[in-house]
Tab-separated table of C-alpha atoms and ligand atoms in Angstrom:
chain	number	residue	atom	x	y	z
A	5	MET	CA	0.168	0.308	0.009
A	6	ILE	CA	1.226	3.537	-0.799
A	7	THR	CA	1.991	5.141	2.460
A	8	GLN	CA	3.422	8.032	1.441
A	9	TYR	CA	3.710	9.577	-2.066
A	10	LEU	CA	6.308	11.638	-2.986
A	11	ARG	CA	6.660	13.220	-6.489
A	12	LEU	CA	9.091	15.963	-6.816
A	13	THR	CA	8.325	18.127	-9.576
A	14	LEU	CA	11.602	19.933	-9.791
A	15	VAL	CA	13.135	17.539	-13.058
A	16	VAL	CA	14.486	20.382	-14.711
A	17	PHE	CA	17.453	22.502	-14.346
A	18	VAL	CA	19.622	19.674	-12.735
A	19	LEU	CA	21.978	22.324	-14.804
A	20	PHE	CA	21.689	25.839	-14.697
A	21	VAL	CA	23.685	28.680	-16.203
A	22	VAL	CA	25.079	30.929	-12.943
A	23	ALA	CA	23.974	34.369	-13.358
A	24	GLY	CA	26.434	36.457	-16.190
A	25	CYS	CA	28.475	38.878	-14.004
A	26	ALA	CA	28.770	42.849	-14.210
A	27	LYS	CA	31.859	43.134	-16.723
A	28	GLU	CA	29.607	41.576	-19.281
A	29	SER	CA	30.468	43.954	-22.465
A	30	LYS	CA	27.992	42.844	-24.580
A	31	GLN	CA	24.188	42.316	-24.296
A	32	VAL	CA	23.006	38.832	-23.824
A	33	VAL	CA	19.555	38.509	-25.219
A	34	HIS	CA	17.598	35.369	-22.898
A	35	LEU	CA	14.094	33.825	-24.691
A	36	HIS	CA	12.666	31.531	-22.725
A	37	GLY	CA	9.451	29.216	-23.018
A	38	GLU	CA	7.668	26.108	-21.987
A	39	THR	CA	8.340	22.769	-24.176
A	40	MET	CA	7.927	19.122	-23.362
A	41	GLY	CA	6.459	19.309	-20.074
A	42	THR	CA	8.913	21.649	-19.171
A	43	THR	CA	10.867	25.055	-20.006
A	44	TYR	CA	13.256	25.940	-22.597
A	45	ASN	CA	15.992	28.843	-22.833
A	46	VAL	CA	17.798	30.299	-24.598
A	47	LYS	CA	20.561	33.155	-24.446
A	48	TYR	CA	23.156	34.771	-27.537
A	49	VAL	CA	25.483	37.654	-27.263
A	50	VAL	CA	23.587	40.366	-29.481
A	51	ASP	CA	26.441	41.207	-32.791
A	52	ASP	CA	26.199	44.714	-35.193
A	53	ARG	CA	23.029	43.624	-36.334
A	54	GLY	CA	21.332	43.722	-33.063
A	55	GLN	CA	18.529	41.754	-31.454
A	56	ILE	CA	17.367	39.057	-34.477
A	57	ASP	CA	13.579	39.262	-35.507
A	58	GLY	CA	11.475	36.298	-35.379
A	59	LEU	CA	14.069	34.136	-33.900
A	60	LYS	CA	11.835	33.548	-30.902
A	61	ALA	CA	8.872	32.252	-33.394
A	62	ALA	CA	11.250	30.159	-34.990
A	63	LEU	CA	12.327	28.234	-31.910
A	64	ASP	CA	8.532	27.921	-30.441
A	65	LYS	CA	7.822	26.360	-33.825
A	66	ARG	CA	10.599	24.157	-34.280
A	67	LEU	CA	9.321	22.926	-30.697
A	68	VAL	CA	5.818	22.650	-31.826
A	69	GLU	CA	6.970	20.427	-34.466
A	70	ILE	CA	9.054	18.131	-32.512
A	71	ASN	CA	6.385	17.791	-29.729
A	72	LYS	CA	4.066	17.046	-32.413
A	73	LEU	CA	6.582	14.468	-33.529
A	74	MET	CA	7.932	12.586	-30.728
A	75	SER	CA	5.334	13.731	-27.435
A	76	THR	CA	3.980	10.144	-25.950
A	77	TYR	CA	2.341	12.836	-23.936
A	78	ASP	CA	0.496	13.887	-26.934
A	79	PRO	CA	-2.308	11.119	-28.133
A	80	THR	CA	-1.938	12.533	-31.750
A	81	SER	CA	1.419	12.700	-32.082
A	82	GLU	CA	3.689	10.663	-35.080
A	83	LEU	CA	5.058	8.456	-32.137
A	84	SER	CA	1.747	8.341	-29.864
A	85	ARG	CA	0.587	7.016	-33.470
A	86	PHE	CA	2.789	4.745	-34.064
A	87	ASN	CA	2.095	3.593	-30.365
A	88	GLN	CA	-1.201	2.604	-31.117
A	89	TYR	CA	-0.542	1.009	-34.475
A	90	ARG	CA	-1.120	-2.573	-33.236
A	91	PHE	CA	0.932	-4.136	-36.562
A	92	THR	CA	4.145	-5.537	-37.145
A	93	LYS	CA	4.658	-4.443	-40.269
A	94	PRO	CA	7.278	-1.654	-40.432
A	95	TYR	CA	5.266	1.626	-39.686
A	96	PRO	CA	6.587	4.702	-42.193
A	97	LEU	CA	7.768	7.921	-39.889
A	98	SER	CA	9.384	11.036	-40.831
A	99	PRO	CA	13.318	11.766	-40.839
A	100	GLU	CA	13.350	13.175	-37.417
A	101	THR	CA	11.568	11.067	-35.118
A	102	THR	CA	13.951	8.012	-37.582
A	103	THR	CA	17.167	10.205	-36.850
A	104	VAL	CA	16.122	9.782	-33.033
A	105	VAL	CA	15.444	6.376	-32.896
A	106	LYS	CA	17.703	5.371	-34.633
A	107	GLU	CA	20.838	6.932	-31.707
A	108	ALA	CA	18.246	5.514	-29.668
A	109	LEU	CA	18.865	2.494	-30.844
A	110	ARG	CA	22.402	3.130	-31.177
A	111	LEU	CA	23.031	3.991	-27.581
A	112	GLY	CA	21.144	1.356	-26.769
A	113	GLU	CA	23.647	-1.332	-28.412
A	114	LEU	CA	26.384	0.573	-27.009
A	115	SER	CA	25.222	0.617	-23.764
A	116	HIS	CA	24.173	-3.556	-23.637
A	117	GLY	CA	20.257	-2.919	-23.412
A	118	VAL	CA	20.000	-0.788	-20.543
A	119	LEU	CA	18.737	2.285	-22.718
A	120	ASP	CA	15.723	1.008	-23.833
A	121	ILE	CA	13.212	3.053	-25.824
A	122	THR	CA	11.009	-0.317	-25.517
A	123	VAL	CA	10.744	0.068	-21.833
A	124	GLY	CA	7.586	2.586	-21.896
A	125	PRO	CA	5.053	-0.214	-20.716
A	126	LEU	CA	6.999	-0.644	-17.896
A	127	VAL	CA	7.383	3.425	-16.672
A	128	ASN	CA	3.993	3.588	-16.975
A	129	LEU	CA	3.607	0.618	-14.583
A	130	TRP	CA	5.619	1.981	-12.093
A	131	GLY	CA	3.576	5.022	-12.421
A	132	PHE	CA	5.858	7.804	-14.285
A	133	GLY	CA	4.448	7.666	-17.857
A	134	PRO	CA	1.747	9.643	-19.498
A	135	ASN	CA	-0.750	7.920	-16.906
A	136	LYS	CA	1.335	9.057	-14.018
A	137	ARG	CA	0.588	7.482	-10.698
A	138	PRO	CA	0.540	4.089	-10.101
A	139	GLU	CA	-2.174	2.632	-7.360
A	140	LYS	CA	0.406	0.435	-6.191
A	141	VAL	CA	3.451	-0.750	-6.875
A	142	PRO	CA	3.264	-3.288	-9.557
A	143	ASP	CA	3.789	-6.880	-8.921
A	144	GLU	CA	5.335	-9.180	-10.588
A	145	ALA	CA	2.944	-10.847	-12.677
A	146	GLN	CA	2.264	-7.421	-13.809
A	147	ILE	CA	5.707	-6.696	-15.073
A	148	ASN	CA	6.243	-10.352	-16.320
A	149	ALA	CA	3.050	-9.471	-18.367
A	150	VAL	CA	4.495	-6.220	-20.540
A	151	ARG	CA	7.918	-8.362	-20.453
A	152	PRO	CA	6.914	-9.902	-23.930
A	153	TYR	CA	7.132	-6.787	-25.666
A	154	VAL	CA	9.637	-4.576	-24.355
A	155	GLY	CA	12.836	-4.959	-25.285
A	156	LEU	CA	15.569	-3.688	-28.049
A	157	ASP	CA	15.359	-6.875	-29.697
A	158	LYS	CA	11.317	-6.202	-30.687
A	159	LEU	CA	12.034	-3.387	-32.445
A	160	THR	CA	14.092	-2.929	-36.029
A	161	LEU	CA	14.787	0.491	-38.475
A	162	THR	CA	13.967	-0.945	-41.893
A	163	PRO	CA	14.025	0.996	-45.389
A	164	GLN	CA	9.911	0.733	-44.902
A	165	GLY	CA	9.818	2.020	-41.475
A	166	LEU	CA	9.954	1.376	-37.712
A	167	LYS	CA	8.638	-2.221	-37.294
A	168	LYS	CA	7.155	-4.017	-33.938
A	169	SER	CA	7.485	-7.920	-33.678
A	170	HIS	CA	5.080	-7.869	-31.088
A	171	PRO	CA	1.431	-5.674	-31.961
A	172	MET	CA	2.165	-4.111	-28.362
A	173	VAL	CA	5.715	-2.595	-28.880
A	174	TYR	CA	5.201	0.714	-27.391
A	175	VAL	CA	8.237	3.389	-27.747
A	176	ASP	CA	9.262	6.364	-25.636
A	177	LEU	CA	11.796	8.609	-26.824
A	178	SER	CA	11.665	10.723	-23.571
A	179	THR	CA	15.380	10.282	-22.414
A	180	ILE	CA	16.299	11.439	-25.585
A	181	ALA	CA	14.345	13.974	-27.199
A	182	LYS	CA	14.960	17.236	-25.119
A	183	GLY	CA	18.799	16.167	-26.148
A	184	TYR	CA	17.428	16.360	-29.672
A	185	GLY	CA	15.279	19.974	-29.437
A	186	VAL	CA	18.541	21.404	-28.006
A	187	ASP	CA	20.223	20.449	-31.330
A	188	GLU	CA	17.431	21.444	-33.142
A	189	LEU	CA	17.704	24.597	-31.544
A	190	ALA	CA	21.142	25.282	-31.769
A	191	THR	CA	20.909	24.681	-36.054
A	192	ILE	CA	18.262	27.475	-35.754
A	193	MET	CA	20.845	29.439	-34.676
A	194	GLU	CA	23.799	28.442	-36.545
A	195	ASP	CA	20.903	29.548	-39.368
A	196	TYR	CA	21.071	32.718	-37.994
A	197	GLY	CA	24.745	33.403	-38.087
A	198	LEU	CA	24.772	33.228	-34.274
A	199	SER	CA	28.106	32.079	-32.760
A	200	ASN	CA	28.313	32.767	-29.352
A	201	TYR	CA	24.704	31.282	-27.279
A	202	LEU	CA	23.376	28.870	-25.500
A	203	VAL	CA	20.521	26.525	-25.795
A	204	GLU	CA	18.757	24.692	-22.850
A	205	ILE	CA	15.385	22.756	-22.883
A	206	GLY	CA	15.072	20.854	-19.366
A	207	GLY	CA	18.480	20.847	-18.190
A	208	GLU	CA	19.973	19.773	-21.607
A	209	MET	CA	22.211	22.080	-22.560
A	210	ARG	CA	24.121	23.093	-25.243
A	211	VAL	CA	26.925	26.445	-25.974
A	212	LYS	CA	29.028	27.929	-27.775
A	213	GLY	CA	31.533	30.700	-28.132
A	214	GLU	CA	30.926	33.288	-25.382
A	215	ARG	CA	28.774	35.013	-23.202
A	216	GLY	CA	29.307	38.671	-23.936
A	217	ASN	CA	32.597	38.999	-22.011
A	218	GLY	CA	34.735	36.943	-24.066
A	219	GLU	CA	34.355	34.225	-21.833
A	220	GLU	CA	33.582	31.094	-22.003
A	221	TRP	CA	29.287	30.010	-20.595
A	222	LEU	CA	29.922	29.225	-16.925
A	223	ILE	CA	27.430	26.045	-16.270
A	224	ALA	CA	26.531	24.534	-12.464
A	225	ILE	CA	26.228	20.558	-11.884
A	226	GLU	CA	24.088	20.437	-9.204
A	227	LYS	CA	24.539	18.649	-6.032
A	228	PRO	CA	22.558	15.826	-6.146
A	229	ILE	CA	20.464	16.254	-2.973
A	230	THR	CA	16.746	16.896	-3.029
A	231	THR	CA	16.220	19.409	-0.146
A	232	GLU	CA	17.818	22.041	-1.557
A	233	ARG	CA	19.861	23.075	-5.059
A	234	ALA	CA	23.516	23.651	-4.174
A	235	VAL	CA	26.288	23.828	-6.854
A	236	GLU	CA	28.608	20.589	-6.636
A	237	LYS	CA	30.698	22.332	-9.628
A	238	ILE	CA	31.317	25.061	-12.247
A	239	VAL	CA	32.315	24.231	-15.338
A	240	SER	CA	32.849	25.124	-18.968
A	241	VAL	CA	32.939	22.521	-21.517
A	242	GLY	CA	33.826	24.911	-24.828
A	243	THR	CA	31.558	24.173	-27.760
A	244	ASN	CA	29.533	21.498	-26.467
A	245	ALA	CA	26.558	19.928	-25.167
A	246	ILE	CA	26.362	19.160	-21.638
A	247	ALA	CA	23.448	16.491	-19.736
A	248	THR	CA	22.972	15.570	-16.307
A	249	SER	CA	20.826	12.414	-15.306
A	250	GLY	CA	19.874	11.305	-11.402
A	251	ASP	CA	17.546	10.133	-9.193
A	252	TYR	CA	17.303	12.072	-7.101
A	253	ARG	CA	14.733	14.501	-8.144
A	254	ASN	CA	12.292	12.353	-9.864
A	255	TYR	CA	11.328	9.644	-7.712
A	256	TYR	CA	8.593	8.743	-5.478
A	257	GLU	CA	8.596	7.172	-1.975
A	258	VAL	CA	6.476	4.010	-0.507
A	259	ASP	CA	7.048	2.678	2.757
A	260	GLY	CA	10.828	4.435	3.071
A	261	LYS	CA	11.632	2.573	-0.292
A	262	ARG	CA	12.576	5.251	-2.966
A	263	TYR	CA	11.101	4.338	-6.430
A	264	SER	CA	12.989	6.551	-9.231
A	265	HIS	CA	11.572	6.930	-12.961
A	266	LEU	CA	14.182	4.770	-14.581
A	267	ILE	CA	13.802	2.108	-15.110
A	268	ASP	CA	16.370	-1.257	-15.301
A	269	PRO	CA	15.431	-3.162	-18.637
A	270	ARG	CA	17.346	-6.199	-17.208
A	271	THR	CA	15.150	-6.444	-13.796
A	272	GLY	CA	12.210	-5.056	-14.837
A	273	SER	CA	12.258	-2.508	-12.083
A	274	PRO	CA	13.296	1.403	-10.816
A	275	ILE	CA	16.948	1.634	-10.409
A	276	THR	CA	17.722	1.230	-6.768
A	277	HIS	CA	21.996	2.017	-6.481
A	278	ASN	CA	23.682	4.506	-5.340
A	279	LEU	CA	25.058	6.134	-8.394
A	280	VAL	CA	23.140	9.085	-7.900
A	281	SER	CA	24.447	11.945	-10.655
A	282	VAL	CA	25.621	11.048	-13.782
A	283	THR	CA	27.087	14.281	-16.081
A	284	VAL	CA	27.831	13.610	-20.054
A	285	VAL	CA	29.960	16.359	-22.234
A	286	HIS	CA	29.523	15.323	-25.761
A	287	PRO	CA	29.023	17.414	-28.974
A	288	SER	CA	25.842	16.432	-29.605
A	289	SER	CA	22.781	16.839	-27.070
A	290	MET	CA	21.172	13.799	-27.887
A	291	THR	CA	23.726	11.677	-27.590
A	292	ALA	CA	24.776	13.062	-24.282
A	293	ASP	CA	21.054	12.987	-23.144
A	294	GLY	CA	20.797	9.446	-23.893
A	295	LEU	CA	24.007	8.684	-22.112
A	296	ALA	CA	23.815	10.133	-19.301
A	297	THR	CA	20.721	8.048	-18.619
A	298	ALA	CA	22.173	4.730	-19.743
A	299	PHE	CA	24.879	5.460	-17.298
A	300	THR	CA	22.364	6.181	-14.480
A	301	VAL	CA	20.862	3.045	-15.017
A	302	MET	CA	24.170	1.227	-15.491
A	303	GLY	CA	25.402	2.248	-12.003
A	304	TRP	CA	28.877	3.073	-10.984
A	305	ASP	CA	31.414	0.416	-12.192
A	306	GLU	CA	29.733	-0.618	-15.324
A	307	ALA	CA	29.547	3.373	-15.971
A	308	ILE	CA	33.006	3.448	-15.522
A	309	LYS	CA	34.223	0.899	-17.880
A	310	LEU	CA	32.089	2.147	-20.759
A	311	ALA	CA	33.218	5.594	-20.265
A	312	GLU	CA	36.537	4.312	-20.681
A	313	LYS	CA	36.423	2.093	-23.165
A	314	GLU	CA	34.438	4.474	-25.326
A	315	ASP	CA	36.331	7.481	-24.143
A	316	LEU	CA	33.265	9.523	-23.536
A	317	ALA	CA	33.317	12.733	-21.370
A	318	VAL	CA	31.623	11.662	-18.116
A	319	PHE	CA	31.363	12.954	-14.288
A	320	LEU	CA	29.354	10.527	-11.441
A	321	ILE	CA	28.566	11.427	-8.138
A	322	ARG	CA	27.646	8.530	-5.700
A	323	ARG	CA	26.653	8.394	-2.498
A	324	THR	CA	28.686	6.690	0.247
A	325	SER	CA	28.268	5.579	3.821
A	326	ASP	CA	29.973	9.541	4.834
A	327	GLY	CA	28.684	11.261	1.721
A	328	PHE	CA	29.668	11.431	-2.032
A	329	GLU	CA	32.585	10.201	-3.870
A	330	GLU	CA	33.224	11.939	-7.492
A	331	TYR	CA	34.253	10.290	-10.974
A	332	ALA	CA	35.585	12.408	-13.798
A	333	SER	CA	36.906	10.387	-17.023
A	334	PRO	CA	40.208	10.815	-18.792
A	335	ARG	CA	37.899	12.613	-21.574
A	336	PHE	CA	35.761	14.744	-19.119
A	337	ASN	CA	39.301	15.760	-17.362
A	338	ALA	CA	40.466	16.808	-21.060
A	339	THR	CA	37.038	18.765	-22.170
A	340	VAL	CA	36.045	20.561	-19.296
A	341	THR	CA	37.609	23.299	-17.198
A	342	VAL	CA	36.248	23.564	-13.484
A	343	LYS	CA	35.951	26.503	-11.996
A	344	ASN	CA	35.705	25.998	-8.720
B	1194	ADP	P1	16.779	11.666	-16.459
B	1194	ADP	O1	17.276	13.300	-16.404
B	1194	ADP	O2	16.834	11.165	-15.107
B	1194	ADP	O3	18.155	10.911	-17.691
B	1194	ADP	P2	14.977	11.476	-18.961
B	1194	ADP	O4	13.969	12.437	-18.529
B	1194	ADP	O5	16.386	11.863	-19.906
B	1194	ADP	O6	15.486	11.618	-16.959
B	1194	ADP	O7	14.629	10.733	-19.133
B	1194	ADP	C1	13.999	9.515	-18.159
B	1194	ADP	C2	12.467	8.879	-19.152
B	1194	ADP	O8	13.117	7.593	-19.949
B	1194	ADP	C3	11.713	8.530	-17.676
B	1194	ADP	O9	10.368	8.974	-17.198
B	1194	ADP	C4	10.923	7.476	-19.053
B	1194	ADP	O10	9.921	7.945	-19.800
B	1194	ADP	C5	12.514	7.203	-19.752
B	1194	ADP	N1	13.252	6.054	-19.554
B	1194	ADP	C6	13.191	4.904	-18.306
B	1194	ADP	N2	13.646	4.393	-18.138
B	1194	ADP	C7	14.523	4.202	-19.234
B	1194	ADP	C8	15.085	3.111	-19.852
B	1194	ADP	N3	15.634	1.945	-19.099
B	1194	ADP	N4	15.932	3.596	-20.849
B	1194	ADP	C9	15.052	4.059	-21.874
B	1194	ADP	N5	14.416	5.266	-21.419
B	1194	ADP	C10	13.927	4.678	-20.147
B	1195	MG	MG1	18.454	11.224	-20.554
């Protein structure tokens, strides 16, 4: 029985930008709005053209388009229609959704099946999907009932479209779509000829150039605690994306046990280990977003092994008996400048 239901709404801003300092010389424009159930923020340094007309409208339009394609919260989106489709004949998808599915499948393979965009039925069962709150923690029988249509082997990209091997297969791109959105907004910034900007959706961030005073953008990695928002590290990452995944924001508690919104496809249950925060730096926000989740599900030892094998820029924090322990991969140390 659920004795305590705690669902924190502070999923966003795992990363936030440290307020610009007084010596800023050039004007910085801040555009913001709502998308994908969270907020977005875009900043750019104004050049001799001044503020750019129509930029906000172009960003908003693209975000609406992406939602119309990939949101599982919109029952009429392309992805929702694919999920409602009960056949095993390939379903033709837009080039955009195909790109995201393809990258998710690549990262799924890289992470030995841990990043799994077919876990949706399990996510929903555990109360983190569009249907939200579960009546009670699901039992073994309920988990086993959805198993036949969960797993990356149930999904194949063919030239004709995306193919389910079981009519009930359900695809959830939540773990990678925000990152894709960030990359798309960055492309719009580039199209407008901007080269000093920051783009962020719900904590997924990508930066380029400088922040108006000739210095790189500063990014704060949050401490993995729920009681307050405190800074673990302040970093600059060059021209790159940075993503953070952690079990300390989005979870609920039943009888003192914490249930994360991340599901380990190997067990069918929310992750329970002590790896509480994962940060990934990568040129692609979509890749960083997916990898951050994959490493979180993997856990400390496996994450370190994969980060070193694949030479990925990864920063981990785990809970220990007397506090927290950090790990930075060699690539992270080579890519990121720590400011504090
Ligand atoms: P985080 O930032 O904590 O990594 P994301 O928002 O990127 O979280 O992704 C979490 C969402 O991904 C969950 O709400 C769920 O819909 C989905 N998800 C949960 N477990 C997995 C998994 N093992 N692989 C892929 N997606 C998952
Ligand atoms: Mg993610």
